[in-house]
XYZ file of N, CA, C and O in Angstrom:
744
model
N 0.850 -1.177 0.000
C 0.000 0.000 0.000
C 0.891 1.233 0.000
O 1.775 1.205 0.856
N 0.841 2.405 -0.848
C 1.590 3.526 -1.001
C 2.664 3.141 -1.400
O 3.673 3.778 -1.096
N 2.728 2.178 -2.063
C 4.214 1.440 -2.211
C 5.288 1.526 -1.437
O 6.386 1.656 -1.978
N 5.185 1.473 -0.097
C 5.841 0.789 0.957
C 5.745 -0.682 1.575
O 4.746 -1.285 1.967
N 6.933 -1.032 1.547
C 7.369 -3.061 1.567
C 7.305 -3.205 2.935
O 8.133 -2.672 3.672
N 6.498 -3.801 3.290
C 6.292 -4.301 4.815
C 6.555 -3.600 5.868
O 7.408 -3.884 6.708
N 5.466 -2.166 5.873
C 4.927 -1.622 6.614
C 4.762 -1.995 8.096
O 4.404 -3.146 8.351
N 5.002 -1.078 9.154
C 5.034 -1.587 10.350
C 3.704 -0.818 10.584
O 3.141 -1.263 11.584
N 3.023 0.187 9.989
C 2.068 0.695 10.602
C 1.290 1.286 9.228
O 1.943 2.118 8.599
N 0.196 0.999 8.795
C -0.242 1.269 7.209
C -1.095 2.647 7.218
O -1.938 3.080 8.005
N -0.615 3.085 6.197
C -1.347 4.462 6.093
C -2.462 4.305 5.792
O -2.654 3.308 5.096
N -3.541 5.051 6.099
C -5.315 4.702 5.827
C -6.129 6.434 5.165
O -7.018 6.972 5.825
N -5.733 6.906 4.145
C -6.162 8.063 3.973
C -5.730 8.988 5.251
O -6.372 9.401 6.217
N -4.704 9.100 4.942
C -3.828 10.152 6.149
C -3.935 10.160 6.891
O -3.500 11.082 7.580
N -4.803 8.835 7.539
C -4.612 8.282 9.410
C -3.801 6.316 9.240
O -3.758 5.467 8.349
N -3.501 6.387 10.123
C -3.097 4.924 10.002
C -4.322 3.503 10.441
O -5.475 3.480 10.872
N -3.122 2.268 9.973
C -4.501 1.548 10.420
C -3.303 0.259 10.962
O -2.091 0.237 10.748
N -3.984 -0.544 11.565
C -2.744 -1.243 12.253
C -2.481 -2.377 11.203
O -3.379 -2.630 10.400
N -1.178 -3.149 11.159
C -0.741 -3.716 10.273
C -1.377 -5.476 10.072
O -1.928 -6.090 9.158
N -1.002 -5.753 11.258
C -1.388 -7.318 11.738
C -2.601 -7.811 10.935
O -2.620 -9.010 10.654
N -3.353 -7.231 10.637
C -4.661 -8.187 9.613
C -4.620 -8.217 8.187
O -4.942 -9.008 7.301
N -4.019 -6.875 8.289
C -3.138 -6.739 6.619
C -1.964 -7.947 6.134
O -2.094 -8.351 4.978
N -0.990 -8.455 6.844
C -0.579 -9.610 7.010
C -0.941 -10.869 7.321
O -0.600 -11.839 6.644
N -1.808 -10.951 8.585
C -2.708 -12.278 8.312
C -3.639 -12.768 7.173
O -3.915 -13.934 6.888
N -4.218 -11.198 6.367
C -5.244 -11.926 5.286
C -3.977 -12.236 4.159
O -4.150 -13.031 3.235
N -2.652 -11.485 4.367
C -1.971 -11.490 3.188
C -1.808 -13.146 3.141
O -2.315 -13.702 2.168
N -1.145 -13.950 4.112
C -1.433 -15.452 4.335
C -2.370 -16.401 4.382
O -2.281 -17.621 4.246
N -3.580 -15.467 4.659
C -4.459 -16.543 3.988
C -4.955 -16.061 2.390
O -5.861 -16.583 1.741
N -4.411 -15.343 2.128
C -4.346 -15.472 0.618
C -3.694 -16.586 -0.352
O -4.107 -17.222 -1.322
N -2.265 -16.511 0.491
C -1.615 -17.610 0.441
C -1.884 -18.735 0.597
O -1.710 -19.573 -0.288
N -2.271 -18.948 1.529
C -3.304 -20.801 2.203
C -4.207 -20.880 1.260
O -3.960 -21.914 0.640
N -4.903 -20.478 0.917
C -6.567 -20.704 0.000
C -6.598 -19.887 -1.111
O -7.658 -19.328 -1.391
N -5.267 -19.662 -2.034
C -5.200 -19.502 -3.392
C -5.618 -18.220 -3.913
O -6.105 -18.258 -5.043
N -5.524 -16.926 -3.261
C -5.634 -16.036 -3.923
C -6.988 -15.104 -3.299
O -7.193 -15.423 -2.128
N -7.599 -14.427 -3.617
C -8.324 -13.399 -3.088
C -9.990 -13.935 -3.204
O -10.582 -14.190 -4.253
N -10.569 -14.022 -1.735
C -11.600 -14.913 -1.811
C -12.302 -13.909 -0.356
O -11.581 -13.471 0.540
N -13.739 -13.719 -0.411
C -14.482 -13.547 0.413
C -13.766 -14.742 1.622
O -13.029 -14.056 2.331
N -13.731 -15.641 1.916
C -13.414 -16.563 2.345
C -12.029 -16.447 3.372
O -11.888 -16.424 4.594
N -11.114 -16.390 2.227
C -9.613 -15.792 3.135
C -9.865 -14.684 3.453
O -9.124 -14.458 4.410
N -10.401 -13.906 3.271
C -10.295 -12.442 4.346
C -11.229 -12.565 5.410
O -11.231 -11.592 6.165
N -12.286 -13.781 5.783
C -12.779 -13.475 6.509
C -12.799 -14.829 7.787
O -13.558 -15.061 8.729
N -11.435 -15.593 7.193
C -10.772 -16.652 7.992
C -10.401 -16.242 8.619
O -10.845 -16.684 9.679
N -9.564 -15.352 8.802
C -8.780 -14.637 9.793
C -9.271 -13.886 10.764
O -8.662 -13.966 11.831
N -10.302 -13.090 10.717
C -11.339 -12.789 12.138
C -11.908 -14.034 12.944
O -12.016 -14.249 14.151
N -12.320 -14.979 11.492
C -13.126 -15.926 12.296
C -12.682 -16.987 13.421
O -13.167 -17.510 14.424
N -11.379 -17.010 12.620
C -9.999 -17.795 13.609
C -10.094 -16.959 14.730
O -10.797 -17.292 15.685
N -9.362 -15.744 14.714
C -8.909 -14.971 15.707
C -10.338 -14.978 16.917
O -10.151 -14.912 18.131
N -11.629 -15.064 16.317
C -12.872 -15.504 17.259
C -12.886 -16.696 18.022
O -13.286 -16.613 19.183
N -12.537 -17.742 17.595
C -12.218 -19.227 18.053
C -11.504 -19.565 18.767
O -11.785 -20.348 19.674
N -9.901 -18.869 18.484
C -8.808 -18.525 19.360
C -9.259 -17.654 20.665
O -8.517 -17.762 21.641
N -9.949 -17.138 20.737
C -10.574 -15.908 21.782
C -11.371 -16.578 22.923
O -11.600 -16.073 24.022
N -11.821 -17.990 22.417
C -12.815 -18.922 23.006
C -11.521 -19.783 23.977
O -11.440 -19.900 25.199
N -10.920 -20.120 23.263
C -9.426 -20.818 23.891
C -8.624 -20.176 24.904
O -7.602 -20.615 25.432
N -9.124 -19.247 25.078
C -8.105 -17.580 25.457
C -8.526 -17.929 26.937
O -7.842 -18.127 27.941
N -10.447 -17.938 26.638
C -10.838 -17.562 27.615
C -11.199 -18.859 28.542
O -11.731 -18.759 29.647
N -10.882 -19.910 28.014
C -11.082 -21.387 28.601
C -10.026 -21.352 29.386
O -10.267 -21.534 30.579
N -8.417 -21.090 28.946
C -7.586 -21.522 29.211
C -7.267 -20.251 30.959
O -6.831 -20.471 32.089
N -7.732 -19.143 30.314
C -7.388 -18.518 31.447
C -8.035 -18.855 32.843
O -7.389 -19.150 33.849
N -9.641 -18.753 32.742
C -10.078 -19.285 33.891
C -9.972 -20.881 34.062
O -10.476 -21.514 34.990
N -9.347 -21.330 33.169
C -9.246 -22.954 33.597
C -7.507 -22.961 34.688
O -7.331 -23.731 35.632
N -6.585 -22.037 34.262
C -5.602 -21.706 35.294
C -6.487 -21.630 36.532
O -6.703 -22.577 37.288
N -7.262 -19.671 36.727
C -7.164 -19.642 37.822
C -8.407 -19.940 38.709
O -8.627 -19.217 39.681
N -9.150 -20.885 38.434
C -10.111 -21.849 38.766
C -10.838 -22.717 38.310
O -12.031 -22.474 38.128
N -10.357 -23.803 38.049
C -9.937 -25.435 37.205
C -10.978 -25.512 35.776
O -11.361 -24.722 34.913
N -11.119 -26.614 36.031
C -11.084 -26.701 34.696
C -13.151 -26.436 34.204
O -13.635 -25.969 33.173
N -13.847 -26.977 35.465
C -15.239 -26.802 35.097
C -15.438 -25.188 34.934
O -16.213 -24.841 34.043
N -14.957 -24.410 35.531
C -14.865 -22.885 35.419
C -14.455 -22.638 33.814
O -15.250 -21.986 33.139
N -13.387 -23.080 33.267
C -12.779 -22.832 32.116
C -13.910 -22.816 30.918
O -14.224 -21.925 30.129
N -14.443 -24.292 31.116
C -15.613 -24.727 30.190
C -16.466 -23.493 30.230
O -16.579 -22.806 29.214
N -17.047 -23.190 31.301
C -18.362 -22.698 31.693
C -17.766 -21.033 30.675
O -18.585 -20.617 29.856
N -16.648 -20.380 30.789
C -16.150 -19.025 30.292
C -16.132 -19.548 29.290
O -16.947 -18.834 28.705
N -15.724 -20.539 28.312
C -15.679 -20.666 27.045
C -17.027 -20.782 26.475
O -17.052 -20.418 25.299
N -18.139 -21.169 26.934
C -19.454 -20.873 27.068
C -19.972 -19.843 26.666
O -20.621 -19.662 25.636
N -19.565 -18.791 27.867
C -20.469 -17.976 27.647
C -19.596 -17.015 26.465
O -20.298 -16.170 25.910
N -18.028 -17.076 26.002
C -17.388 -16.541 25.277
C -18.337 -16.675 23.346
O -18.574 -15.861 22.454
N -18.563 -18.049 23.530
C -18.965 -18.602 22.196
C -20.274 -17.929 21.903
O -20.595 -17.497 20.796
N -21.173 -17.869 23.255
C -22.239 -17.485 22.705
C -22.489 -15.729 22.994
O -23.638 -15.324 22.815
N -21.389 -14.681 23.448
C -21.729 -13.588 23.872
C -22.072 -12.950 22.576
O -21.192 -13.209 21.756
N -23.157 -12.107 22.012
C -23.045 -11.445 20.966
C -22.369 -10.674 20.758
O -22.635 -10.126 19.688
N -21.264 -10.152 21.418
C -20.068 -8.945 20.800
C -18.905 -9.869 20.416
O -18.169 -9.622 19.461
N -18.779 -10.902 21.174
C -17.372 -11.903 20.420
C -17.967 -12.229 19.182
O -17.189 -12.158 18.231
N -19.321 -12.622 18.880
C -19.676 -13.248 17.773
C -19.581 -12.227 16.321
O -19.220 -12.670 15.231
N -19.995 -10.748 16.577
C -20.082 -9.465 16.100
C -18.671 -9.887 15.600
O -18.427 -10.639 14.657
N -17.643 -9.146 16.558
C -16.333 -9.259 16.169
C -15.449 -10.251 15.275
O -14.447 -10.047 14.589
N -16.189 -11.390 15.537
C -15.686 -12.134 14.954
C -15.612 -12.161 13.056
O -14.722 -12.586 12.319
N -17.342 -11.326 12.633
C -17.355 -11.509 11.820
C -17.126 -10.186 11.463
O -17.145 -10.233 10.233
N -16.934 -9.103 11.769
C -17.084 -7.588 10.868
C -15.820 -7.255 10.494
O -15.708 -6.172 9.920
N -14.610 -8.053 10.711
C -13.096 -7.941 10.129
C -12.568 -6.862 10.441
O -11.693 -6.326 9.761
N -13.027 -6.405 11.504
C -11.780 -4.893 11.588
C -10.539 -5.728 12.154
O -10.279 -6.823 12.652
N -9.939 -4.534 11.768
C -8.198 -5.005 12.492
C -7.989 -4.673 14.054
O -7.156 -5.358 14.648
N -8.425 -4.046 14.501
C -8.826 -3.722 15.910
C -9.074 -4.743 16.299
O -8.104 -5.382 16.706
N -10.046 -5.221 16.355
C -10.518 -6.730 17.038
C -9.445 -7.528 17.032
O -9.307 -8.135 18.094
N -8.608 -7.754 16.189
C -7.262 -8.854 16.542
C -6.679 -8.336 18.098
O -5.698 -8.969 18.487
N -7.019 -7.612 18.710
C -6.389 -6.754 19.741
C -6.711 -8.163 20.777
O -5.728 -8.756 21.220
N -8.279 -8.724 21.179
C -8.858 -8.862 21.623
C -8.149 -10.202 22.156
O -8.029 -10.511 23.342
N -7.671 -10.989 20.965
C -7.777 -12.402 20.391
C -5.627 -12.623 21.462
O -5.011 -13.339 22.252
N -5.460 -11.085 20.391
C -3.819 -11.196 20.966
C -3.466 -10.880 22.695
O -2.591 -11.277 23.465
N -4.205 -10.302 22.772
C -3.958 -9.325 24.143
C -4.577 -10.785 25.023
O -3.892 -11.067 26.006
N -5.736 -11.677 24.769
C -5.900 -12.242 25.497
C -4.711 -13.728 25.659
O -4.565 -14.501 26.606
N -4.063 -13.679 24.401
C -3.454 -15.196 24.292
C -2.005 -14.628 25.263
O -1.305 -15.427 25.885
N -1.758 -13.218 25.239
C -0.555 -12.488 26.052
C -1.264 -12.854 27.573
O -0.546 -13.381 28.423
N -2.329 -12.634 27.803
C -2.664 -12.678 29.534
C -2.693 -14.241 29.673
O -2.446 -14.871 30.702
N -3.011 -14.708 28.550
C -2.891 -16.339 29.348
C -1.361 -17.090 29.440
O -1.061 -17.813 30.390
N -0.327 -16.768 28.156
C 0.631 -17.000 28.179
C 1.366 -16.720 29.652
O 1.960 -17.605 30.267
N 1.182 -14.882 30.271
C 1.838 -14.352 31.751
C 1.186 -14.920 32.331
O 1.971 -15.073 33.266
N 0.168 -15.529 32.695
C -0.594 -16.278 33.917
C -0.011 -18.077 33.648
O -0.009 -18.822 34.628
N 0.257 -18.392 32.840
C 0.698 -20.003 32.406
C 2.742 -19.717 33.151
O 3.369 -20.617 33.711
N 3.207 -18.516 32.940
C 4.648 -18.452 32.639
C 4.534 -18.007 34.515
O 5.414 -18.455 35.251
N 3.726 -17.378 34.944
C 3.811 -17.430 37.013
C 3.410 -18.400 37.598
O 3.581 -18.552 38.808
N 2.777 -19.268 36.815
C 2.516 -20.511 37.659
C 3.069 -21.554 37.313
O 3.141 -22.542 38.043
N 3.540 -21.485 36.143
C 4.497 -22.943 36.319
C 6.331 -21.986 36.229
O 7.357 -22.588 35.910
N 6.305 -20.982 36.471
C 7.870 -20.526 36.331
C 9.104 -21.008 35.069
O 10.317 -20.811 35.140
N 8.389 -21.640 34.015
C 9.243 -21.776 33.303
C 9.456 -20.484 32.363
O 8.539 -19.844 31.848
N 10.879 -20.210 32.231
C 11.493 -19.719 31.206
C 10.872 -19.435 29.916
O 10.849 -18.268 29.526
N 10.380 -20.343 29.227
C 9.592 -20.664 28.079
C 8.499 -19.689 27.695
O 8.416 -18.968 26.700
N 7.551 -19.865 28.885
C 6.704 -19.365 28.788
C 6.667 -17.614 29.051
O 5.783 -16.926 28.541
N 7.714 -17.057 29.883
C 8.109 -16.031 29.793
C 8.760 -15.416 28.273
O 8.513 -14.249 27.972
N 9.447 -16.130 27.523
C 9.659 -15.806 26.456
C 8.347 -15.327 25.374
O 8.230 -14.337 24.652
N 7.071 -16.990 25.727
C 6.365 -16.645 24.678
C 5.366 -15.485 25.530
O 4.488 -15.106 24.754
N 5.285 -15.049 26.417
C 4.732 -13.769 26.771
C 5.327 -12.282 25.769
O 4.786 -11.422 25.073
N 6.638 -12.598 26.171
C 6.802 -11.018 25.856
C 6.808 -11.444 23.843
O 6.807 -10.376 23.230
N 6.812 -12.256 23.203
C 6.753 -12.623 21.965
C 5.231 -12.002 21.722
O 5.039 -11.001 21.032
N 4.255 -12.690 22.342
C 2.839 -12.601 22.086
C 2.583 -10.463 22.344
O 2.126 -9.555 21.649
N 3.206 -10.581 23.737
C 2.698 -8.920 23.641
C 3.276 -7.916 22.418
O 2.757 -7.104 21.652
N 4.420 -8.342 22.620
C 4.987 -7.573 21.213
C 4.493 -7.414 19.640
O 4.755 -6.535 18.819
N 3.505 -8.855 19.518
C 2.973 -8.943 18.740
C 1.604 -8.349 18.550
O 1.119 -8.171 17.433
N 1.007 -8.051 19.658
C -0.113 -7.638 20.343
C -0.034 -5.921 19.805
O -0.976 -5.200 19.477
N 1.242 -5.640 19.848
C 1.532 -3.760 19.554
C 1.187 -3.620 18.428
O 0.781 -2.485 18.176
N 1.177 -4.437 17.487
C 0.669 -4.336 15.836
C -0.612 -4.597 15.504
O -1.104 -4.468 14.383
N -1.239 -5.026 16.653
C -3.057 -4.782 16.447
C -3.661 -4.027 16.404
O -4.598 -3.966 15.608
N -3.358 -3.095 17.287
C -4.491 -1.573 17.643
C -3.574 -0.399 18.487
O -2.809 -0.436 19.450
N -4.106 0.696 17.543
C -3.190 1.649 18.536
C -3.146 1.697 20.256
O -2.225 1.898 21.048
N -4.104 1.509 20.369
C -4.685 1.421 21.932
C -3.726 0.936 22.748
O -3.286 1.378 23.810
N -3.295 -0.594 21.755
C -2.229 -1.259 22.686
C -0.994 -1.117 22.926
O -0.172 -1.814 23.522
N -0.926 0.290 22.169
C 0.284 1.147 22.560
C 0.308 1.946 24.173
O 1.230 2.621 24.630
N -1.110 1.593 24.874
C -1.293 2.011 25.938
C -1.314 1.144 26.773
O -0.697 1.240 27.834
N -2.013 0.162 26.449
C -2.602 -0.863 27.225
C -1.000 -2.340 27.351
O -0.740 -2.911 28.411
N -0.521 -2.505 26.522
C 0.391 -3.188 26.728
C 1.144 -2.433 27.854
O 0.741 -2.767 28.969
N 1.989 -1.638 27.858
C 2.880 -1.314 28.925
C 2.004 -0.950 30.226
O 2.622 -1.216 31.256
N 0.750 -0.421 30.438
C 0.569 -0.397 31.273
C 0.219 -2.017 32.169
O 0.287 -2.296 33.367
N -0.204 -2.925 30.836
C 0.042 -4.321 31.453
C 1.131 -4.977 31.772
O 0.988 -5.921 32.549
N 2.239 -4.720 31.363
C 3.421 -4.973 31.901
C 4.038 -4.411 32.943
O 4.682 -5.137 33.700
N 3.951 -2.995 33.175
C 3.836 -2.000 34.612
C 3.389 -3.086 35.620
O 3.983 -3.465 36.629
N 2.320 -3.457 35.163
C 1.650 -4.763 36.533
C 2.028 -5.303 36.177
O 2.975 -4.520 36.250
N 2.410 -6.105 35.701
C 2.422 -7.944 35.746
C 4.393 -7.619 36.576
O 4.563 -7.970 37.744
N 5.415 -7.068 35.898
C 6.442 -6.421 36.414
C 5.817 -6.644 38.104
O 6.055 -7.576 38.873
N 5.211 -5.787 38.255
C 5.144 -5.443 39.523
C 4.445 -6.416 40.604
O 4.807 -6.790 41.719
N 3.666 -6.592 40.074
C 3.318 -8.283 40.730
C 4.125 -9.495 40.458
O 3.638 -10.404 41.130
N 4.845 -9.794 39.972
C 5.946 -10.937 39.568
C 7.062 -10.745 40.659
O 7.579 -11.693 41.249
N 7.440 -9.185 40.910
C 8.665 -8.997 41.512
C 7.704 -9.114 43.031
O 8.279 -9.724 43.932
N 6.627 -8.697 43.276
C 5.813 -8.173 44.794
C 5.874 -9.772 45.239
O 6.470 -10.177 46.236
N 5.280 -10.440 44.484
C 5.207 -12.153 44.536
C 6.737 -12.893 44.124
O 6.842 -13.968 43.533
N 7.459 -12.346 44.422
C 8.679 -13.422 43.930
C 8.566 -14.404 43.100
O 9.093 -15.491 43.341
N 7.734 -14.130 41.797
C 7.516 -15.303 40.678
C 9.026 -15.412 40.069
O 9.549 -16.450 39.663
N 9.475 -14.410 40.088
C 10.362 -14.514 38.776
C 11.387 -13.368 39.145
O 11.090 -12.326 39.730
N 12.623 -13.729 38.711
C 13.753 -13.387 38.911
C 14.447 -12.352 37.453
O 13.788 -12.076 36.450
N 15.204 -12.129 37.584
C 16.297 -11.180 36.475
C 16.050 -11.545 34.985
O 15.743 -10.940 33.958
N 16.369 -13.001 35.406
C 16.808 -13.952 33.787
C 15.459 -13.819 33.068
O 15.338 -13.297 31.959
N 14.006 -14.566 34.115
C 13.111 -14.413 33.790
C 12.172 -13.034 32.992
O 11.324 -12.941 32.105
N 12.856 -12.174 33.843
C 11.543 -10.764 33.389
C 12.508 -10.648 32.185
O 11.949 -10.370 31.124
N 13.754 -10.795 32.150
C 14.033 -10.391 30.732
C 14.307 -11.285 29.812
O 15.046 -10.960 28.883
N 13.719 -12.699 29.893
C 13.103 -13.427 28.711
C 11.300 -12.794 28.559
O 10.480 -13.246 27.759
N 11.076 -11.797 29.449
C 9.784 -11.696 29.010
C 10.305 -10.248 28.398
O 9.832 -9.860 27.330
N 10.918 -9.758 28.837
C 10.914 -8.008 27.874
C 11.645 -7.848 26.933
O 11.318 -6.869 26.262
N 12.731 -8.521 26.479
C 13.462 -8.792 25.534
C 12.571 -8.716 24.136
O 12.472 -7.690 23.464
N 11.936 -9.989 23.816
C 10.727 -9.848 23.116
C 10.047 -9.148 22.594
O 9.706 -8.901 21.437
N 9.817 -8.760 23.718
C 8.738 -7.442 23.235
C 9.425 -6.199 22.877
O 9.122 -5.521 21.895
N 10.410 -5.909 23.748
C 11.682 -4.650 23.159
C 11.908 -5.005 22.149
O 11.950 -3.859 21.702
N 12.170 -5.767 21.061
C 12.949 -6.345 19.859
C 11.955 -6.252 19.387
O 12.302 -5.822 18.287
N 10.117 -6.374 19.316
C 8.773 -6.102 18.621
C 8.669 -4.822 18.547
O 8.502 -4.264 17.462
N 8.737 -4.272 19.507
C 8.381 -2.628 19.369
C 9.454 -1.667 18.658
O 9.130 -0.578 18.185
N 10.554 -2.092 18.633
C 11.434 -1.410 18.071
C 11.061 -0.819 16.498
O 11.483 0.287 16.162
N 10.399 -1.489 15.754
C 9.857 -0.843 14.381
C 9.281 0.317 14.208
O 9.356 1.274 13.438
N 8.295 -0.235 15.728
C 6.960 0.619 16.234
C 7.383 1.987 16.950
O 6.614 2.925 17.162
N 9.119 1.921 17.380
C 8.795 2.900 17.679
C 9.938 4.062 17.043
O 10.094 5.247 17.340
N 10.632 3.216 16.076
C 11.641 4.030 14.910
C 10.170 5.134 14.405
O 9.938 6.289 14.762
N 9.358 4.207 13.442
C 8.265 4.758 12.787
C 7.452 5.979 13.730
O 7.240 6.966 13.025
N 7.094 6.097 14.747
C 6.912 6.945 15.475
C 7.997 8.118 15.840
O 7.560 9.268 15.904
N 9.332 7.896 16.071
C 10.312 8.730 16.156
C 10.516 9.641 14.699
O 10.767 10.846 14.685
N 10.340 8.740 13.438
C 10.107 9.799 12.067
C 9.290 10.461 12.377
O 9.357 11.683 12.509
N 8.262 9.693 12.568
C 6.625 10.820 12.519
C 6.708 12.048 12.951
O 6.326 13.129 12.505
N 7.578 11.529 14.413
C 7.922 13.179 15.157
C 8.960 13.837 14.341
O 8.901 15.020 14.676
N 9.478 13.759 13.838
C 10.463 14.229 13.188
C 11.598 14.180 13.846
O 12.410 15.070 13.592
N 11.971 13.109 14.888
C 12.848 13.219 15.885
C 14.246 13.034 15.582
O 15.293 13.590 15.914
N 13.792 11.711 14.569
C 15.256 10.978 13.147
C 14.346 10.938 11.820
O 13.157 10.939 11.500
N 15.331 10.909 11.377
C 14.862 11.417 9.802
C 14.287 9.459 8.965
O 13.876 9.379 7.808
């Protein structure tokens, strides 16, 4: 678009629009052969399904597993997940990412592996290319989770920075492109 090659943030008639769905439909273009009602509207519908998983998995952590079911429940049948699922904005990937980031940090404090701290700060970082918003909402979720990890002795040095690493190395595009904007570097 504007003939710029893999855009970190896409121009939308002289406002931007976030990149991440612009790339996911670009792959399912790829998967299912080319430009189809179909592939562009796999990718919300996924990201809806995934959202159901999001929300099983989280309350199945923090109160077992009949709880988990019962949220994936009412996830499947709420009419705004269902909405979202189908009206394809790119915004809504926010929903799908931001939640697979809270289950990843709640999976990576309770079992303390390494791993899962990695795929946290992977997922949030990825999460910054959904919606501007989560240019807010990510760090202020990391502000906490930071701060509850260290208040709770979950996690140590090595740990928080297999989780911020990640995400520092994601945002870095996000925030060159913003430093032009300002005119800060050329």
């Amino acid at each position: 678009r504007w003939l710029t090659s893999y855009p970190v943030y896409l121009n939308n008639f002289g406002s931007g629009q976030s990149a991440m769905l612009a790339y996911l439909v670009s792959l399912s273009y790829r998967l299912f052969g080319g430009y189809s009602l179909f592939a562009v509207r796999a990718v919300t519908a996924t990201a809806g399904c995934l959202g159901i998983l999001n929300a099983y998995w989280l309350l199945r952590l923090a109160y077992g597993k009949n709880c988990g079911l019962f949220a994936a429940l009412l996830y499947a049948v709420c009419p705004i997940f269902i909405a979202t699922s189908r009206m394809g904005l790119d915004c809504y990937l926010m929903l799908t990412f931001f939640g697979f980031s809270v289950v990843c940090v709640a999976k990576a404090a309770s079992s303390g592996k390494t791993a899962w701290y990695l795929l946290s700060g992977f997922a949030l970082g990825l999460t910054l290319y959904t919606y501007i918003l989560s240019w807010v909402a990510v760090p202020l979720f990391l502000a906490a989770c930071l701060f509850l990890l260290l208040f709770f002795r979950k996690a140590g040095f090595k740990k928080l920075l297999a989780l911020c690493l990640p995400l520092l190395l994601l945002a870095l595009p996000l925030v060159a492109q913003l430093l032009v904007n300002l005119r800060l570097i050329p």
